[in-house]
mmCIF file of C-alpha atoms in Angstrom:
data_model
loop_
_atom_site.group_PDB
_atom_site.id
_atom_site.type_symbol
_atom_site.label_atom_id
_atom_site.label_comp_id
_atom_site.label_asym_id
_atom_site.label_seq_id
_atom_site.Cartn_x
_atom_site.Cartn_y
_atom_site.Cartn_z
ATOM 1 C CA MET W 152 31.348 9.762 32.025
ATOM 2 C CA ALA W 153 32.178 11.679 28.853
ATOM 3 C CA TYR W 154 29.590 14.335 27.985
ATOM 4 C CA GLY W 155 30.674 14.387 24.335
ATOM 5 C CA ASN W 156 29.084 10.948 23.803
ATOM 6 C CA ALA W 157 25.661 12.110 25.045
ATOM 7 C CA PHE W 158 25.060 14.036 21.819
ATOM 8 C CA GLN W 159 25.860 11.100 19.525
ATOM 9 C CA ASN W 160 22.446 9.547 20.202
ATOM 10 C CA GLN W 161 20.531 12.692 19.258
ATOM 11 C CA ILE W 162 18.494 12.940 16.051
ATOM 12 C CA LYS W 163 20.535 14.821 13.469
ATOM 13 C CA ASN W 164 17.707 15.600 11.019
ATOM 14 C CA ARG W 165 15.260 17.843 12.896
ATOM 15 C CA ASN W 166 12.714 18.024 10.031
ATOM 16 C CA PHE W 167 9.387 16.267 10.507
ATOM 17 C CA LEU W 168 7.889 13.728 8.121
ATOM 18 C CA SER W 169 5.234 15.384 5.961
ATOM 19 C CA PRO W 170 1.966 13.549 5.218
ATOM 20 C CA THR W 171 1.811 15.171 1.773
ATOM 21 C CA GLY W 172 5.240 14.024 0.583
ATOM 22 C CA PHE W 173 4.809 10.734 -1.239
ATOM 23 C CA LYS W 174 4.679 9.166 -4.664
ATOM 24 C CA PHE W 175 3.016 5.809 -5.241
ATOM 25 C CA THR W 176 3.802 3.419 -8.095
ATOM 26 C CA LEU W 177 1.695 0.329 -8.778
ATOM 27 C CA ASN W 178 3.289 -1.628 -11.618
ATOM 28 C CA ARG W 179 0.088 -3.312 -12.761
ATOM 29 C CA ALA W 180 -2.120 -0.185 -12.544
ATOM 30 C CA PRO W 181 -0.109 2.943 -13.449
ATOM 31 C CA LYS W 182 -3.215 5.098 -13.958
ATOM 32 C CA VAL W 183 -4.189 4.579 -10.317
ATOM 33 C CA SER W 184 -0.716 5.718 -9.294
ATOM 34 C CA PHE W 185 -0.956 9.006 -11.178
ATOM 35 C CA PHE W 186 -3.994 10.329 -9.282
ATOM 36 C CA GLY W 187 -3.182 8.840 -5.861
ATOM 37 C CA ASN W 188 -3.821 11.328 -3.059
ATOM 38 C CA THR W 189 -3.569 9.199 0.112
ATOM 39 C CA ALA W 190 -1.565 6.105 0.973
ATOM 40 C CA ASN W 191 -0.324 4.455 4.143
ATOM 41 C CA ILE W 192 2.529 2.495 5.586
ATOM 42 C CA PRO W 193 0.583 -0.415 7.094
ATOM 43 C CA ALA W 194 0.583 -1.188 10.788
ATOM 44 C CA LEU W 195 2.330 -4.243 12.211
ATOM 45 C CA THR W 196 1.024 -6.271 15.130
ATOM 46 C CA LEU W 197 3.114 -8.919 16.849
ATOM 47 C CA GLY W 198 1.143 -11.758 18.367
ATOM 48 C CA VAL W 199 1.345 -12.258 22.103
ATOM 49 C CA ALA W 200 1.778 -15.559 23.907
ATOM 50 C CA GLU W 201 0.776 -16.001 27.534
ATOM 51 C CA GLN W 202 3.355 -17.602 29.822
ATOM 52 C CA PRO W 203 1.416 -19.248 32.676
ATOM 53 C CA THR W 204 2.836 -18.838 36.167
ATOM 54 C CA TYR W 205 1.397 -19.677 39.568
ATOM 55 C CA LEU W 206 0.725 -15.965 40.307
ATOM 56 C CA ARG W 207 -0.498 -14.645 36.953
ATOM 57 C CA ASP W 208 -0.053 -15.170 33.229
ATOM 58 C CA LEU W 209 2.820 -13.154 31.790
ATOM 59 C CA PRO W 210 2.653 -11.750 28.249
ATOM 60 C CA THR W 211 5.603 -12.698 26.049
ATOM 61 C CA PRO W 212 6.376 -11.890 22.415
ATOM 62 C CA GLY W 213 4.596 -14.218 20.015
ATOM 63 C CA ASP W 214 5.829 -15.664 16.768
ATOM 64 C CA LYS W 215 3.544 -14.254 14.056
ATOM 65 C CA ILE W 216 3.342 -10.720 12.735
ATOM 66 C CA ILE W 217 0.028 -9.482 11.393
ATOM 67 C CA PHE W 218 0.444 -7.004 8.533
ATOM 68 C CA ASP W 219 -2.468 -4.585 8.133
ATOM 69 C CA ASP W 220 -3.815 -3.828 4.671
ATOM 70 C CA PHE W 221 -2.270 -1.294 2.342
ATOM 71 C CA THR W 222 -4.841 1.337 1.336
ATOM 72 C CA ILE W 223 -4.759 4.031 -1.308
ATOM 73 C CA ARG W 224 -7.296 6.727 -2.175
ATOM 74 C CA PHE W 225 -7.178 8.232 -5.641
ATOM 75 C CA LEU W 226 -9.055 10.724 -7.776
ATOM 76 C CA VAL W 227 -11.142 8.990 -10.431
ATOM 77 C CA ASP W 228 -10.604 10.203 -13.965
ATOM 78 C CA GLU W 229 -13.591 11.138 -16.127
ATOM 79 C CA ASP W 230 -13.277 8.037 -18.331
ATOM 80 C CA LEU W 231 -12.896 5.672 -15.336
ATOM 81 C CA LYS W 232 -9.558 4.429 -16.714
ATOM 82 C CA ASN W 233 -7.874 4.220 -13.306
ATOM 83 C CA TYR W 234 -10.975 2.840 -11.571
ATOM 84 C CA LEU W 235 -11.348 0.139 -14.240
ATOM 85 C CA GLU W 236 -7.709 -0.953 -13.835
ATOM 86 C CA LEU W 237 -8.531 -2.115 -10.315
ATOM 87 C CA SER W 238 -12.097 -3.183 -11.033
ATOM 88 C CA ASN W 239 -11.003 -5.491 -13.866
ATOM 89 C CA TRP W 240 -8.168 -6.862 -11.744
ATOM 90 C CA ILE W 241 -10.597 -7.771 -8.932
ATOM 91 C CA ARG W 242 -13.128 -9.218 -11.383
ATOM 92 C CA GLY W 243 -10.419 -11.396 -12.935
ATOM 93 C CA LEU W 244 -9.414 -12.659 -9.479
ATOM 94 C CA GLY W 245 -12.994 -13.437 -8.466
ATOM 95 C CA TYR W 246 -15.807 -15.019 -10.408
ATOM 96 C CA PRO W 247 -15.748 -13.309 -13.770
ATOM 97 C CA GLU W 248 -18.543 -13.510 -16.304
ATOM 98 C CA THR W 249 -16.309 -14.936 -19.012
ATOM 99 C CA LEU W 250 -13.038 -16.788 -19.334
ATOM 100 C CA GLN W 251 -11.736 -13.790 -21.289
ATOM 101 C CA GLU W 252 -11.622 -11.771 -18.037
ATOM 102 C CA ILE W 253 -9.301 -14.383 -16.569
ATOM 103 C CA ARG W 254 -7.124 -14.324 -19.708
ATOM 104 C CA ASP W 255 -6.993 -10.509 -19.586
ATOM 105 C CA LEU W 256 -5.913 -10.688 -15.953
ATOM 106 C CA GLN W 257 -3.133 -13.163 -16.706
ATOM 107 C CA THR W 258 -1.711 -11.240 -19.672
ATOM 108 C CA GLY W 259 -2.379 -7.662 -18.568
ATOM 109 C CA SER W 260 0.393 -7.218 -16.027
ATOM 110 C CA ASP W 261 4.020 -6.202 -15.808
ATOM 111 C CA GLN W 262 5.148 -9.795 -15.271
ATOM 112 C CA PRO W 263 6.377 -12.086 -18.049
ATOM 113 C CA GLU W 264 3.849 -14.559 -19.408
ATOM 114 C CA ASP W 265 5.745 -17.587 -18.119
ATOM 115 C CA SER W 266 5.564 -16.453 -14.461
ATOM 116 C CA GLY W 267 2.334 -18.258 -13.591
ATOM 117 C CA MET W 268 -1.097 -16.824 -12.993
ATOM 118 C CA ASN W 269 -0.032 -13.136 -13.055
ATOM 119 C CA ILE W 270 -2.420 -12.137 -10.298
ATOM 120 C CA PHE W 271 0.047 -10.088 -8.223
ATOM 121 C CA SER W 272 1.964 -6.871 -8.712
ATOM 122 C CA ASP W 273 4.776 -5.148 -6.894
ATOM 123 C CA ALA W 274 4.313 -1.581 -5.721
ATOM 124 C CA THR W 275 6.454 1.183 -4.243
ATOM 125 C CA LEU W 276 5.512 4.021 -1.933
ATOM 126 C CA GLN W 277 8.299 6.582 -2.215
ATOM 127 C CA VAL W 278 8.423 8.970 0.753
ATOM 128 C CA LEU W 279 9.737 12.484 0.160
ATOM 129 C CA THR W 280 11.613 14.854 2.453
ATOM 130 C CA SER W 281 10.242 18.234 3.509
ATOM 131 C CA SER W 282 12.041 19.582 0.409
ATOM 132 C CA GLN W 283 10.074 17.135 -1.820
ATOM 133 C CA VAL W 284 13.180 15.045 -2.551
ATOM 134 C CA PRO W 285 12.969 11.210 -2.381
ATOM 135 C CA ASN W 286 14.098 10.026 1.052
ATOM 136 C CA PHE W 287 13.226 6.314 1.335
ATOM 137 C CA LYS W 288 10.754 3.830 -0.111
ATOM 138 C CA VAL W 289 8.333 1.184 1.057
ATOM 139 C CA VAL W 290 8.370 -1.797 -1.311
ATOM 140 C CA PHE W 291 5.355 -4.127 -1.376
ATOM 141 C CA ASN W 292 5.700 -7.641 -2.780
ATOM 142 C CA ASP W 293 2.915 -9.679 -4.387
ATOM 143 C CA LEU W 294 0.228 -7.041 -3.917
ATOM 144 C CA TRP W 295 -3.387 -7.648 -5.025
ATOM 145 C CA PRO W 296 -6.580 -5.639 -4.514
ATOM 146 C CA TYR W 297 -9.462 -7.121 -2.585
ATOM 147 C CA THR W 298 -11.760 -4.125 -2.164
ATOM 148 C CA LEU W 299 -12.645 -1.097 -4.273
ATOM 149 C CA SER W 300 -15.047 1.533 -2.993
ATOM 150 C CA ALA W 301 -18.312 2.533 -4.610
ATOM 151 C CA LEU W 302 -18.818 5.685 -6.668
ATOM 152 C CA ASP W 303 -21.965 7.350 -5.316
ATOM 153 C CA PHE W 304 -23.633 9.805 -7.685
ATOM 154 C CA ASP W 305 -25.810 12.489 -6.052
ATOM 155 C CA ALA W 306 -27.750 15.086 -8.073
ATOM 156 C CA THR W 307 -28.541 17.080 -4.906
ATOM 157 C CA ASN W 308 -24.931 18.198 -4.339
ATOM 158 C CA THR W 309 -24.574 21.945 -4.813
ATOM 159 C CA ASP W 310 -20.774 21.940 -4.842
ATOM 160 C CA ILE W 311 -18.783 19.781 -7.185
ATOM 161 C CA GLU W 312 -16.599 17.354 -5.293
ATOM 162 C CA TYR W 313 -14.699 15.121 -7.663
ATOM 163 C CA PHE W 314 -14.886 11.403 -7.099
ATOM 164 C CA THR W 315 -12.277 9.636 -5.075
ATOM 165 C CA ALA W 316 -12.123 5.875 -4.771
ATOM 166 C CA GLU W 317 -10.408 3.825 -2.121
ATOM 167 C CA ALA W 318 -8.774 0.457 -2.697
ATOM 168 C CA SER W 319 -7.339 -1.939 -0.143
ATOM 169 C CA PHE W 320 -4.662 -4.484 -0.921
ATOM 170 C CA LYS W 321 -3.233 -7.638 0.584
ATOM 171 C CA TYR W 322 0.444 -8.478 0.063
ATOM 172 C CA THR W 323 3.015 -11.005 1.182
ATOM 173 C CA MET W 324 5.593 -8.599 2.611
ATOM 174 C CA PHE W 325 6.675 -4.988 2.719
ATOM 175 C CA ASN W 326 10.106 -3.567 3.490
ATOM 176 C CA ILE W 327 11.253 -0.033 4.170
ATOM 177 C CA GLN W 328 14.362 0.600 2.102
ATOM 178 C CA ASP W 329 16.801 3.364 1.306
ATOM 179 C CA LEU W 330 16.906 4.636 -2.282
ATOM 180 C CA LYS W 331 19.561 2.026 -3.177
ATOM 181 C CA GLY W 332 17.281 -0.849 -2.119
ATOM 182 C CA ASN W 333 18.917 -1.654 1.236
ATOM 183 C CA ASN W 334 16.508 -2.479 4.071
ATOM 184 C CA LEU W 335 16.468 0.126 6.803
#
């Protein structure tokens, strides 16, 4: 056994991933991106199939992956510009008051007009190194918001805590990629 090979499997970068090192870009709602202060890489859950045997059922890997929601928390600007980007998007997806809300949804995105309903957007969560340099990115495809938190006013607060809102998104797929776009 060669002892020189034992060190080849060791981690070369001994720096830890920092929870404060990220930059989020949401193509359809750039104002939300600017004030983003939390984001996540969603969890993955692989389904489990049970293999029956005469002694006991054995768990085996299933065939479907469940992707958890992508969630972002952001500071709300004084004019509600970033909050309204998501609010109007959700209203256009749901049951709007007027047909104009649907038209605004279909024409107010980064996608060309001939690409269909224009209800989705791509997004990128860029993860930074401990030196605040881009390291890799998480690319979300066909993202759309389905929940936006409330803004609760309270005149009894003695300290000013600026509003943050939280939005959760569904998407078709996410991939972790290097900075050149290759899947890791």
